[in-house]
Amino acid sequence: MPGSRAHAGQLNAELERALLHALAHAWDTVNYQHFRNALRRPVLGLHDGGSRLGSWNLEDRSLSFSRDFVAGAPWTQVKEVLKHEMAHQYAHEALGATTEPPHGPTFQQVCAQHGFDATAAGQPPGGPGEESPILRRIAKLLALAESPNLHEAEVAMKQAQRLMLKHNVESAAAAAREGYSFRHVGVPKARRTAAEKALANLLERFFFVLPIWVPYFVVEQGKDSWILELCGTPSNLDVAAWVHDFLTQTAERLWKQHKRAHGIRSDADRRLFVLGVMRGFSLKLNSGVVETRQEGLVWKGDPQLSAYYHRRYPRRVSSAAASVHVNEAYLSGHRAGQEIVLSRPVTAETKDRGHLLTSGG
């Protein structure tokens, strides 16, 4: 998870201007995506003190953010607070709910309709709670997949994949009770590589989440970037976030091994190799899907997750897949990807030991 980056005292005049420009752009995006440009942009500003992360004032049409908060919090949290304050603005200016309490029924309705955080916490609801039974069972199977016996490891991974599919196929009602949330994984990227897009696609196809690349402003650099957001149930997000970090690390490790084995000094072919890894592992996972289809286990999607995803991002722009020049590095990565075995349990204990990268939003 992108952590705190700067302090308010480090915001010089140039960075503060860039930050306000980024906030204005984010405001324009939310106004277009969620409110069909029904709002007029307010006066955007920063205030000292962190007791109120954001504040909408109807009288002078101003929307202000805590300088400490925007300087130190991940940009994804800043945007969630922006949405919260824009819900206040929409309730007042578009719906005329000026006599209701600040968090009255009209405001709550706007937040629910658009997938906004009504608490203005700036992060997904809930936190690390008791691990679900299904997650514990999957974790045990992935622990068995650490076996040095390749056959045993492969069997354990396939059993874990089958269990995840069975749980999601049979538990639509349970998913609704668990609710849906979002999480940001990886680090902000100036450019999204083909390998990173392939990994996002893999998570969508096999791990029951919906991915989307969202804008991310890096405050200390004053630059725009992107970060991957996943939407799903908390338990599926736990698994998918771990898989994302596991594959990211594993692909880098495999590339270094490939370089040593072939006496390669340059990283010129690194991106193609990593892309091959992601596509090779995707092919391997797909073989497991074919087997489960023969058992009658077919994933047809989660309409309620799709509805949640659409509330958060009602107007999305898809990017076309770029053509890839296949060379020996790509083919080597593809072969290596087909040998990967998911082999780490998704538990708090393993995270505490530092086996996994930390993910979240």
Coordinates of C-alpha atoms in Angstrom, one line a residue, residues 54-286:
G54 CA -12.2 17.8 4.4
S55 CA -14.8 20.4 4.7
W56 CA -17.6 21.7 2.3
N57 CA -19.0 25.2 3.0
L58 CA -22.2 26.1 1.2
E59 CA -22.1 29.8 2.0
D60 CA -18.9 30.6 0.3
R61 CA -18.9 27.5 -2.0
S62 CA -15.5 26.3 -0.7
L63 CA -14.1 22.8 -0.4
S64 CA -11.1 22.6 1.9
F65 CA -8.7 19.8 2.8
S66 CA -6.4 19.3 5.8
R67 CA -2.9 20.2 4.7
D68 CA -1.4 17.5 6.9
F69 CA -3.8 14.9 5.5
V70 CA -3.2 15.6 1.8
A71 CA 0.5 15.8 2.4
G72 CA 0.8 12.5 4.3
A73 CA -2.0 10.2 3.3
P74 CA -2.1 8.0 0.1
W75 CA -3.8 9.8 -2.7
T76 CA -6.4 7.1 -2.9
Q77 CA -7.6 8.1 0.6
V78 CA -7.6 11.8 -0.4
K79 CA -9.9 11.0 -3.3
E80 CA -12.3 9.1 -1.1
V81 CA -12.6 12.2 1.2
L82 CA -13.1 14.4 -1.9
K83 CA -16.0 12.2 -2.9
H84 CA -17.5 12.4 0.6
E85 CA -17.3 16.2 0.5
M86 CA -18.7 16.3 -3.1
A87 CA -21.7 14.2 -1.8
H88 CA -22.4 17.1 0.6
Q89 CA -22.1 19.6 -2.2
Y90 CA -24.5 17.6 -4.4
A91 CA -27.0 17.1 -1.7
H92 CA -27.0 20.9 -1.1
E93 CA -26.7 22.4 -4.6
A94 CA -28.3 19.8 -6.8
L95 CA -30.9 18.2 -4.5
G96 CA -31.6 21.3 -2.3
A97 CA -31.2 19.4 1.0
T98 CA -30.0 22.5 2.8
T99 CA -32.1 22.1 5.9
E100 CA -31.1 18.5 6.7
P101 CA -28.4 17.6 9.2
P102 CA -24.9 17.4 7.6
H103 CA -25.1 13.6 7.3
G104 CA -28.9 13.5 6.8
P105 CA -30.9 11.1 4.7
T106 CA -30.3 12.8 1.3
F107 CA -26.5 12.8 1.9
Q108 CA -26.6 9.1 2.9
Q109 CA -28.6 8.3 -0.2
V110 CA -26.1 10.1 -2.5
C111 CA -23.2 8.1 -0.9
A112 CA -25.0 4.8 -1.2
Q113 CA -26.0 5.5 -4.8
H114 CA -22.5 6.3 -5.9
G115 CA -20.4 4.0 -3.7
F116 CA -19.0 6.8 -1.6
D117 CA -17.7 6.6 2.0
A118 CA -20.3 8.2 4.2
T119 CA -17.8 8.4 7.1
A120 CA -15.1 10.4 5.4
A121 CA -12.4 8.0 6.7
G122 CA -10.8 7.9 3.3
Q123 CA -10.3 4.2 3.3
P124 CA -12.4 1.0 2.8
P125 CA -14.8 0.2 5.7
G126 CA -13.6 -2.3 8.2
G127 CA -10.2 -3.5 9.0
P128 CA -8.3 -6.7 9.8
G129 CA -10.9 -8.9 11.4
E130 CA -11.3 -12.5 12.1
E131 CA -10.1 -14.7 9.2
S132 CA -13.0 -16.4 7.5
P133 CA -13.1 -20.3 7.6
I134 CA -12.8 -20.5 3.8
L135 CA -9.7 -18.3 3.9
R136 CA -8.2 -20.6 6.6
R137 CA -8.8 -23.6 4.4
I138 CA -7.3 -22.0 1.3
A139 CA -4.3 -20.9 3.4
K140 CA -3.7 -24.5 4.6
L141 CA -3.8 -25.7 1.0
L142 CA -1.4 -23.1 -0.1
A143 CA 0.9 -24.0 2.8
L144 CA 0.9 -27.6 1.5
A145 CA 1.8 -26.2 -1.9
E146 CA 5.2 -25.4 -0.4
S147 CA 6.1 -29.1 -0.6
P148 CA 9.4 -29.8 -2.3
N149 CA 7.5 -32.6 -4.1
L150 CA 6.3 -31.0 -7.3
H151 CA 3.4 -33.3 -7.7
E152 CA 2.1 -32.7 -4.2
A153 CA 2.6 -28.9 -4.6
E154 CA 0.6 -28.9 -7.9
V155 CA -2.2 -31.0 -6.4
A156 CA -2.4 -28.6 -3.4
M157 CA -2.5 -25.5 -5.6
K158 CA -5.3 -27.0 -7.8
Q159 CA -7.3 -27.9 -4.7
A160 CA -7.0 -24.4 -3.4
Q161 CA -8.1 -23.0 -6.8
R162 CA -11.1 -25.4 -6.9
L163 CA -12.0 -24.4 -3.3
M164 CA -12.0 -20.7 -4.2
L165 CA -14.2 -21.4 -7.2
K166 CA -16.6 -23.6 -5.3
H167 CA -16.9 -21.1 -2.5
N168 CA -17.7 -18.3 -5.0
V169 CA -20.1 -20.3 -7.1
E170 CA -22.1 -21.5 -4.1
S171 CA -22.0 -18.4 -1.9
A172 CA -23.7 -15.6 -3.7
A173 CA -25.9 -14.9 -0.7
A174 CA -22.8 -15.1 1.6
A175 CA -21.0 -12.6 -0.6
A176 CA -23.9 -10.2 -0.2
R177 CA -23.7 -10.5 3.6
E178 CA -20.0 -10.1 3.6
G179 CA -20.3 -7.0 1.5
Y180 CA -18.0 -5.5 -1.1
S181 CA -15.0 -3.2 -0.7
F182 CA -11.9 -2.1 -2.6
R183 CA -8.2 -2.2 -2.2
H184 CA -5.2 -0.7 -3.9
V185 CA -2.3 -3.0 -4.7
G186 CA 1.2 -2.4 -5.8
V187 CA 2.9 1.0 -6.1
P188 CA 2.0 4.1 -8.2
K189 CA 3.2 3.8 -11.8
A190 CA 3.8 6.5 -14.3
R191 CA 3.2 4.0 -17.0
R192 CA 1.2 0.7 -17.0
T193 CA 3.2 -2.0 -18.6
A194 CA 1.7 -4.9 -20.6
A195 CA 2.8 -7.3 -17.8
E196 CA 1.0 -5.2 -15.2
K197 CA -2.2 -5.2 -17.3
A198 CA -1.8 -9.0 -17.8
L199 CA -1.6 -9.5 -14.1
A200 CA -4.7 -7.4 -13.5
N201 CA -6.5 -9.4 -16.1
L202 CA -5.4 -12.6 -14.4
L203 CA -6.8 -11.5 -11.1
E204 CA -10.1 -10.7 -12.7
R205 CA -10.3 -14.1 -14.5
F206 CA -9.3 -16.4 -11.7
F207 CA -9.6 -14.6 -8.3
F208 CA -13.1 -13.1 -8.3
V209 CA -12.3 -9.4 -8.2
L210 CA -12.8 -6.6 -10.7
P211 CA -9.7 -4.4 -11.4
I212 CA -9.4 -0.9 -12.6
W213 CA -6.4 1.5 -13.0
V214 CA -7.1 4.7 -11.2
P215 CA -5.2 8.1 -11.3
Y216 CA -2.8 8.6 -8.4
F217 CA -1.1 11.9 -7.7
V218 CA 2.4 11.6 -6.1
V219 CA 2.5 14.6 -3.9
E220 CA 6.2 14.9 -3.1
Q221 CA 7.0 14.7 -6.9
G222 CA 4.1 16.7 -8.0
K223 CA 3.4 14.1 -10.7
D224 CA 0.4 12.1 -12.0
S225 CA 0.6 8.3 -12.0
W226 CA -1.7 5.2 -11.8
I227 CA -2.4 2.6 -9.3
L228 CA -4.4 -0.7 -9.5
E229 CA -7.6 -0.9 -7.6
L230 CA -9.4 -4.2 -6.9
C231 CA -13.1 -4.5 -6.0
G232 CA -14.6 -7.6 -4.4
T233 CA -15.6 -9.2 -1.1
P234 CA -13.0 -8.7 1.7
S235 CA -12.0 -12.4 1.6
N236 CA -11.5 -12.4 -2.1
L237 CA -9.6 -9.2 -1.9
D238 CA -7.3 -10.8 0.7
V239 CA -6.5 -13.6 -1.7
A240 CA -6.2 -11.4 -4.8
A241 CA -3.9 -8.8 -3.1
W242 CA -1.6 -11.6 -1.9
V243 CA -1.5 -13.2 -5.4
H244 CA -0.7 -9.8 -6.9
D245 CA 2.3 -9.3 -4.6
F246 CA 3.4 -13.0 -4.9
L247 CA 3.5 -12.9 -8.7
T248 CA 5.1 -9.5 -8.8
Q249 CA 8.0 -10.8 -6.6
T250 CA 8.2 -14.2 -8.3
A251 CA 8.4 -12.7 -11.8
E252 CA 11.3 -10.5 -10.7
R253 CA 13.1 -13.4 -9.0
L254 CA 12.6 -15.6 -12.2
W255 CA 14.0 -12.8 -14.4
K256 CA 17.1 -12.5 -12.2
Q257 CA 17.6 -16.3 -12.4
H258 CA 17.2 -16.1 -16.2
K259 CA 19.8 -13.4 -16.4
R260 CA 22.3 -15.4 -14.3
A261 CA 21.7 -18.6 -16.2
H262 CA 22.2 -17.0 -19.6
G263 CA 24.9 -14.4 -18.7
I264 CA 22.6 -11.5 -19.5
R265 CA 23.7 -8.1 -18.2
S266 CA 21.1 -5.8 -19.6
D267 CA 17.4 -5.5 -18.5
A268 CA 16.3 -4.6 -22.0
D269 CA 14.1 -7.7 -22.3
R270 CA 12.9 -7.7 -18.7
R271 CA 9.4 -6.4 -19.5
L272 CA 8.8 -9.0 -22.2
F273 CA 10.1 -11.8 -19.9
V274 CA 7.8 -10.7 -17.1
L275 CA 4.8 -10.5 -19.5
G276 CA 5.6 -14.0 -20.5
V277 CA 5.6 -15.1 -16.9
M278 CA 2.1 -13.6 -16.3
R279 CA 0.6 -15.1 -19.5
G280 CA 2.3 -18.5 -18.8
F281 CA 0.8 -18.6 -15.3
S282 CA -2.5 -17.5 -16.6
L283 CA -2.5 -20.4 -19.1
K284 CA -1.7 -22.8 -16.2
L285 CA -4.6 -21.5 -14.1
N286 CA -6.9 -21.8 -17.1

